[in-house]
C-alpha cells in the first residue's frame, strides 16, 4: 500500500462526517504500517499533521480536550530475519539460511514436512506411520524414532526443531525458524 493510499481522505459513507456518533462515543484508531526506511520520515510527518488536525475542534463543538496530546514518534521495526530453514515442497529440497542444501531421503523429507505443516501438536508414532508411511498396522514404532534421529543429525544441533514427548511421540517446535514454500503449481 502506498503512503498516498494509506492517508487518502475517506469519501462517501465511510467518511467520519457521514457516521453519526452517540453520546459518550469513544473512537480508538490503531494502525500498523510496515514501510521502507526511506518513507519513514514522510509517514511520520503525515501522521503528525493528521493527528494535529484531529485535535483542532471547532468552538461550537461539545467535545472537551483537556490537554494537547503529544504526537507519538514512529519507530522503525527490526528487519525481518531469514528463517533458519526453508522447505521447498515442489523440488523436495531443504535449504539452510546460508543457502546450503540438506539431503534427505523421501521418507525423512515427508516426515519433516508433515511435522512442519502440523506444528504444536504431539503426534503419536502410530499416527506418524499412518500419515507418512501410509501404514495402518504398526510394524515397529522404532521406525519413526530412527527417522527422527536421522533428521535431527542432518539438521544439526543449532536447529533443534523436533521435541520428543516421552512415551507419546513427537512435536514440531520453533516453527518461526522454518519457512515452507508450497508448490506453486499444486491445485
PDB file of C-alpha atoms in Angstrom:
ATOM      1  CA  UNK A   1       0.000   0.000   0.000  1.00  0.00           C
ATOM      2  CA  UNK A   2       1.417   3.391  -0.903  1.00  0.00           C
ATOM      3  CA  UNK A   3       1.559   6.280   1.535  1.00  0.00           C
ATOM      4  CA  UNK A   4      -0.951   8.177  -0.582  1.00  0.00           C
ATOM      5  CA  UNK A   5      -3.427   5.286  -0.335  1.00  0.00           C
ATOM      6  CA  UNK A   6      -2.859   4.923   3.408  1.00  0.00           C
ATOM      7  CA  UNK A   7      -3.670   8.579   4.076  1.00  0.00           C
ATOM      8  CA  UNK A   8      -6.345   9.167   1.448  1.00  0.00           C
ATOM      9  CA  UNK A   9      -9.290  11.011   2.950  1.00  0.00           C
ATOM     10  CA  UNK A  10     -12.388   8.789   3.099  1.00  0.00           C
ATOM     11  CA  UNK A  11     -15.273   9.852   0.887  1.00  0.00           C
ATOM     12  CA  UNK A  12     -18.901   8.824   0.992  1.00  0.00           C
ATOM     13  CA  UNK A  13     -20.468   6.515   3.604  1.00  0.00           C
ATOM     14  CA  UNK A  14     -17.043   5.709   5.080  1.00  0.00           C
ATOM     15  CA  UNK A  15     -16.336   9.389   5.784  1.00  0.00           C
ATOM     16  CA  UNK A  16     -16.265  10.290   9.506  1.00  0.00           C
ATOM     17  CA  UNK A  17     -18.768  13.091   8.831  1.00  0.00           C
ATOM     18  CA  UNK A  18     -21.274  10.564   7.428  1.00  0.00           C
ATOM     19  CA  UNK A  19     -21.315   8.353  10.527  1.00  0.00           C
ATOM     20  CA  UNK A  20     -23.285   9.734  13.475  1.00  0.00           C
ATOM     21  CA  UNK A  21     -21.854   9.079  16.916  1.00  0.00           C
ATOM     22  CA  UNK A  22     -23.914   8.571  20.025  1.00  0.00           C
ATOM     23  CA  UNK A  23     -23.437  10.410  23.308  1.00  0.00           C
ATOM     24  CA  UNK A  24     -20.260   9.397  25.056  1.00  0.00           C
ATOM     25  CA  UNK A  25     -18.856   7.636  21.989  1.00  0.00           C
ATOM     26  CA  UNK A  26     -15.154   6.962  22.073  1.00  0.00           C
ATOM     27  CA  UNK A  27     -13.230   6.178  18.935  1.00  0.00           C
ATOM     28  CA  UNK A  28      -9.861   4.468  19.134  1.00  0.00           C
ATOM     29  CA  UNK A  29      -7.840   4.093  15.971  1.00  0.00           C
ATOM     30  CA  UNK A  30      -4.857   1.793  15.846  1.00  0.00           C
ATOM     31  CA  UNK A  31      -2.751   1.266  12.760  1.00  0.00           C
ATOM     32  CA  UNK A  32       0.435  -0.589  11.973  1.00  0.00           C
ATOM     33  CA  UNK A  33       2.389   0.191   8.845  1.00  0.00           C
ATOM     34  CA  UNK A  34       5.416  -1.651   7.566  1.00  0.00           C
ATOM     35  CA  UNK A  35       7.219   0.838   5.366  1.00  0.00           C
ATOM     36  CA  UNK A  36      10.673   1.118   3.869  1.00  0.00           C
ATOM     37  CA  UNK A  37      13.162   3.226   5.816  1.00  0.00           C
ATOM     38  CA  UNK A  38      13.169   5.883   3.072  1.00  0.00           C
ATOM     39  CA  UNK A  39       9.402   6.500   3.550  1.00  0.00           C
ATOM     40  CA  UNK A  40       9.500   6.664   7.361  1.00  0.00           C
ATOM     41  CA  UNK A  41      10.045  10.451   7.567  1.00  0.00           C
ATOM     42  CA  UNK A  42       7.183  11.134   5.148  1.00  0.00           C
ATOM     43  CA  UNK A  43       4.851   8.820   7.054  1.00  0.00           C
ATOM     44  CA  UNK A  44       5.803  10.411  10.362  1.00  0.00           C
ATOM     45  CA  UNK A  45       5.148  13.981   9.136  1.00  0.00           C
ATOM     46  CA  UNK A  46       1.810  12.974   7.533  1.00  0.00           C
ATOM     47  CA  UNK A  47       0.762  11.164  10.713  1.00  0.00           C
ATOM     48  CA  UNK A  48       1.663  14.158  12.891  1.00  0.00           C
ATOM     49  CA  UNK A  49      -0.245  16.556  10.594  1.00  0.00           C
ATOM     50  CA  UNK A  50      -3.353  14.372  10.637  1.00  0.00           C
ATOM     51  CA  UNK A  51      -3.203  13.962  14.414  1.00  0.00           C
ATOM     52  CA  UNK A  52      -2.938  17.742  14.892  1.00  0.00           C
ATOM     53  CA  UNK A  53      -5.937  18.198  12.576  1.00  0.00           C
ATOM     54  CA  UNK A  54      -7.998  15.821  14.737  1.00  0.00           C
ATOM     55  CA  UNK A  55      -7.208  17.829  17.875  1.00  0.00           C
ATOM     56  CA  UNK A  56      -8.328  21.165  16.370  1.00  0.00           C
ATOM     57  CA  UNK A  57     -12.026  21.052  17.287  1.00  0.00           C
ATOM     58  CA  UNK A  58     -14.428  23.856  16.273  1.00  0.00           C
ATOM     59  CA  UNK A  59     -15.544  26.166  19.107  1.00  0.00           C
ATOM     60  CA  UNK A  60     -19.245  25.224  18.779  1.00  0.00           C
ATOM     61  CA  UNK A  61     -18.410  21.559  19.470  1.00  0.00           C
ATOM     62  CA  UNK A  62     -19.278  19.931  22.780  1.00  0.00           C
ATOM     63  CA  UNK A  63     -16.068  17.948  22.746  1.00  0.00           C
ATOM     64  CA  UNK A  64     -13.659  18.825  25.515  1.00  0.00           C
ATOM     65  CA  UNK A  65      -9.951  18.451  25.100  1.00  0.00           C
ATOM     66  CA  UNK A  66      -8.053  18.659  28.372  1.00  0.00           C
ATOM     67  CA  UNK A  67      -4.518  18.634  27.030  1.00  0.00           C
ATOM     68  CA  UNK A  68      -2.991  18.650  23.604  1.00  0.00           C
ATOM     69  CA  UNK A  69      -1.705  15.107  23.100  1.00  0.00           C
ATOM     70  CA  UNK A  70       1.935  14.619  22.378  1.00  0.00           C
ATOM     71  CA  UNK A  71       2.499  13.447  18.831  1.00  0.00           C
ATOM     72  CA  UNK A  72       3.871   9.909  19.059  1.00  0.00           C
ATOM     73  CA  UNK A  73       7.198   9.208  17.454  1.00  0.00           C
ATOM     74  CA  UNK A  74       7.292   6.357  14.991  1.00  0.00           C
ATOM     75  CA  UNK A  75       9.945   3.727  15.486  1.00  0.00           C
ATOM     76  CA  UNK A  76      11.338   1.503  12.848  1.00  0.00           C
ATOM     77  CA  UNK A  77      10.646  -2.198  13.119  1.00  0.00           C
ATOM     78  CA  UNK A  78      13.518  -4.647  13.158  1.00  0.00           C
ATOM     79  CA  UNK A  79      14.388  -6.002   9.760  1.00  0.00           C
ATOM     80  CA  UNK A  80      12.718  -9.350   9.054  1.00  0.00           C
ATOM     81  CA  UNK A  81      15.110 -12.209   9.590  1.00  0.00           C
ATOM     82  CA  UNK A  82      15.703 -15.047   7.190  1.00  0.00           C
ATOM     83  CA  UNK A  83      14.255 -18.332   8.516  1.00  0.00           C
ATOM     84  CA  UNK A  84      16.894 -20.829   9.580  1.00  0.00           C
ATOM     85  CA  UNK A  85      15.379 -23.488   7.330  1.00  0.00           C
ATOM     86  CA  UNK A  86      13.381 -23.333   4.089  1.00  0.00           C
ATOM     87  CA  UNK A  87      11.416 -26.336   2.876  1.00  0.00           C
ATOM     88  CA  UNK A  88      10.813 -26.261  -0.877  1.00  0.00           C
ATOM     89  CA  UNK A  89       7.893 -28.601  -1.489  1.00  0.00           C
ATOM     90  CA  UNK A  90       7.978 -28.876  -5.300  1.00  0.00           C
ATOM     91  CA  UNK A  91      11.646 -29.861  -5.725  1.00  0.00           C
ATOM     92  CA  UNK A  92      11.564 -31.692  -2.353  1.00  0.00           C
ATOM     93  CA  UNK A  93      14.559 -29.767  -1.029  1.00  0.00           C
ATOM     94  CA  UNK A  94      15.520 -28.409   2.372  1.00  0.00           C
ATOM     95  CA  UNK A  95      17.810 -25.363   2.404  1.00  0.00           C
ATOM     96  CA  UNK A  96      19.589 -23.698   5.330  1.00  0.00           C
ATOM     97  CA  UNK A  97      19.605 -19.908   5.723  1.00  0.00           C
ATOM     98  CA  UNK A  98      23.171 -19.792   4.358  1.00  0.00           C
ATOM     99  CA  UNK A  99      21.983 -21.485   1.144  1.00  0.00           C
ATOM    100  CA  UNK A 100      23.367 -24.978   1.703  1.00  0.00           C
ATOM    101  CA  UNK A 101      21.152 -27.908   0.771  1.00  0.00           C
ATOM    102  CA  UNK A 102      20.416 -30.674   3.243  1.00  0.00           C
ATOM    103  CA  UNK A 103      19.939 -34.069   1.621  1.00  0.00           C
ATOM    104  CA  UNK A 104      17.008 -36.065   2.978  1.00  0.00           C
ATOM    105  CA  UNK A 105      15.579 -39.362   1.862  1.00  0.00           C
ATOM    106  CA  UNK A 106      11.993 -39.289   0.605  1.00  0.00           C
ATOM    107  CA  UNK A 107      10.560 -40.517   3.901  1.00  0.00           C
ATOM    108  CA  UNK A 108      12.721 -38.180   6.003  1.00  0.00           C
ATOM    109  CA  UNK A 109      11.556 -35.254   3.872  1.00  0.00           C
ATOM    110  CA  UNK A 110       7.912 -36.344   4.135  1.00  0.00           C
ATOM    111  CA  UNK A 111       8.181 -36.744   7.914  1.00  0.00           C
ATOM    112  CA  UNK A 112       9.812 -33.320   8.363  1.00  0.00           C
ATOM    113  CA  UNK A 113       7.240 -31.697   6.071  1.00  0.00           C
ATOM    114  CA  UNK A 114       4.335 -33.357   7.913  1.00  0.00           C
ATOM    115  CA  UNK A 115       5.625 -32.173  11.292  1.00  0.00           C
ATOM    116  CA  UNK A 116       6.188 -28.624   9.969  1.00  0.00           C
ATOM    117  CA  UNK A 117       2.717 -28.478   8.431  1.00  0.00           C
ATOM    118  CA  UNK A 118       1.167 -29.648  11.724  1.00  0.00           C
ATOM    119  CA  UNK A 119       3.144 -27.781  14.408  1.00  0.00           C
ATOM    120  CA  UNK A 120       2.464 -27.545  18.121  1.00  0.00           C
ATOM    121  CA  UNK A 121       0.638 -30.901  18.299  1.00  0.00           C
ATOM    122  CA  UNK A 122       2.071 -34.069  19.734  1.00  0.00           C
ATOM    123  CA  UNK A 123       1.932 -36.739  17.041  1.00  0.00           C
ATOM    124  CA  UNK A 124       1.895 -40.355  18.193  1.00  0.00           C
ATOM    125  CA  UNK A 125       4.289 -42.715  16.491  1.00  0.00           C
ATOM    126  CA  UNK A 126       1.414 -44.791  15.092  1.00  0.00           C
ATOM    127  CA  UNK A 127      -0.289 -41.755  13.573  1.00  0.00           C
ATOM    128  CA  UNK A 128       3.025 -40.687  12.004  1.00  0.00           C
ATOM    129  CA  UNK A 129       3.409 -44.164  10.492  1.00  0.00           C
ATOM    130  CA  UNK A 130      -0.098 -43.831   9.086  1.00  0.00           C
ATOM    131  CA  UNK A 131       0.324 -40.262   7.790  1.00  0.00           C
ATOM    132  CA  UNK A 132       3.832 -40.517   6.327  1.00  0.00           C
ATOM    133  CA  UNK A 133       4.371 -44.209   5.575  1.00  0.00           C
ATOM    134  CA  UNK A 134       0.667 -44.907   4.887  1.00  0.00           C
ATOM    135  CA  UNK A 135       0.756 -47.984   7.107  1.00  0.00           C
ATOM    136  CA  UNK A 136      -2.329 -48.950   9.078  1.00  0.00           C
ATOM    137  CA  UNK A 137      -0.544 -51.618  11.062  1.00  0.00           C
ATOM    138  CA  UNK A 138       2.390 -50.716  13.245  1.00  0.00           C
ATOM    139  CA  UNK A 139       5.343 -52.942  12.342  1.00  0.00           C
ATOM    140  CA  UNK A 140       7.630 -51.099  14.749  1.00  0.00           C
ATOM    141  CA  UNK A 141       7.417 -47.631  16.167  1.00  0.00           C
ATOM    142  CA  UNK A 142      11.213 -47.655  16.252  1.00  0.00           C
ATOM    143  CA  UNK A 143      10.996 -46.828  12.521  1.00  0.00           C
ATOM    144  CA  UNK A 144       9.745 -43.343  13.405  1.00  0.00           C
ATOM    145  CA  UNK A 145      12.400 -42.957  16.110  1.00  0.00           C
ATOM    146  CA  UNK A 146      15.190 -43.842  13.683  1.00  0.00           C
ATOM    147  CA  UNK A 147      13.948 -41.392  11.057  1.00  0.00           C
ATOM    148  CA  UNK A 148      13.571 -38.571  13.607  1.00  0.00           C
ATOM    149  CA  UNK A 149      17.127 -39.282  14.830  1.00  0.00           C
ATOM    150  CA  UNK A 150      18.418 -39.067  11.232  1.00  0.00           C
ATOM    151  CA  UNK A 151      16.540 -35.798  10.619  1.00  0.00           C
ATOM    152  CA  UNK A 152      17.987 -34.313  13.813  1.00  0.00           C
ATOM    153  CA  UNK A 153      21.520 -35.344  12.903  1.00  0.00           C
ATOM    154  CA  UNK A 154      21.184 -33.814   9.421  1.00  0.00           C
ATOM    155  CA  UNK A 155      19.727 -30.565  10.779  1.00  0.00           C
ATOM    156  CA  UNK A 156      22.463 -30.279  13.382  1.00  0.00           C
ATOM    157  CA  UNK A 157      22.353 -29.100  16.992  1.00  0.00           C
ATOM    158  CA  UNK A 158      21.615 -25.467  16.050  1.00  0.00           C
ATOM    159  CA  UNK A 159      18.231 -26.452  14.570  1.00  0.00           C
ATOM    160  CA  UNK A 160      16.592 -28.344  17.411  1.00  0.00           C
ATOM    161  CA  UNK A 161      13.078 -28.229  15.938  1.00  0.00           C
ATOM    162  CA  UNK A 162      11.578 -31.593  16.875  1.00  0.00           C
ATOM    163  CA  UNK A 163      10.736 -32.253  20.513  1.00  0.00           C
ATOM    164  CA  UNK A 164      10.320 -35.759  21.888  1.00  0.00           C
ATOM    165  CA  UNK A 165       7.335 -36.171  24.191  1.00  0.00           C
ATOM    166  CA  UNK A 166       8.419 -39.174  26.185  1.00  0.00           C
ATOM    167  CA  UNK A 167       6.149 -42.183  25.824  1.00  0.00           C
ATOM    168  CA  UNK A 168       3.848 -40.381  23.390  1.00  0.00           C
ATOM    169  CA  UNK A 169       5.500 -39.119  20.207  1.00  0.00           C
ATOM    170  CA  UNK A 170       6.974 -36.020  18.591  1.00  0.00           C
ATOM    171  CA  UNK A 171       6.086 -32.364  18.283  1.00  0.00           C
ATOM    172  CA  UNK A 172       7.422 -29.638  15.968  1.00  0.00           C
ATOM    173  CA  UNK A 173       8.553 -26.554  17.870  1.00  0.00           C
ATOM    174  CA  UNK A 174      10.101 -23.249  16.775  1.00  0.00           C
ATOM    175  CA  UNK A 175       8.083 -23.047  13.570  1.00  0.00           C
ATOM    176  CA  UNK A 176       9.250 -19.422  13.204  1.00  0.00           C
ATOM    177  CA  UNK A 177      12.642 -20.864  12.198  1.00  0.00           C
ATOM    178  CA  UNK A 178      11.044 -22.777   9.295  1.00  0.00           C
ATOM    179  CA  UNK A 179       9.502 -21.434   6.098  1.00  0.00           C
ATOM    180  CA  UNK A 180       7.559 -23.801   3.847  1.00  0.00           C
ATOM    181  CA  UNK A 181       7.444 -22.747   0.198  1.00  0.00           C
ATOM    182  CA  UNK A 182       4.479 -24.608  -1.301  1.00  0.00           C
ATOM    183  CA  UNK A 183       4.360 -25.989  -4.808  1.00  0.00           C
ATOM    184  CA  UNK A 184       3.194 -23.076  -6.981  1.00  0.00           C
ATOM    185  CA  UNK A 185       1.609 -25.480  -9.474  1.00  0.00           C
ATOM    186  CA  UNK A 186      -0.339 -27.555  -6.964  1.00  0.00           C
ATOM    187  CA  UNK A 187      -4.098 -27.130  -7.064  1.00  0.00           C
TER     188      UNK A 187
END
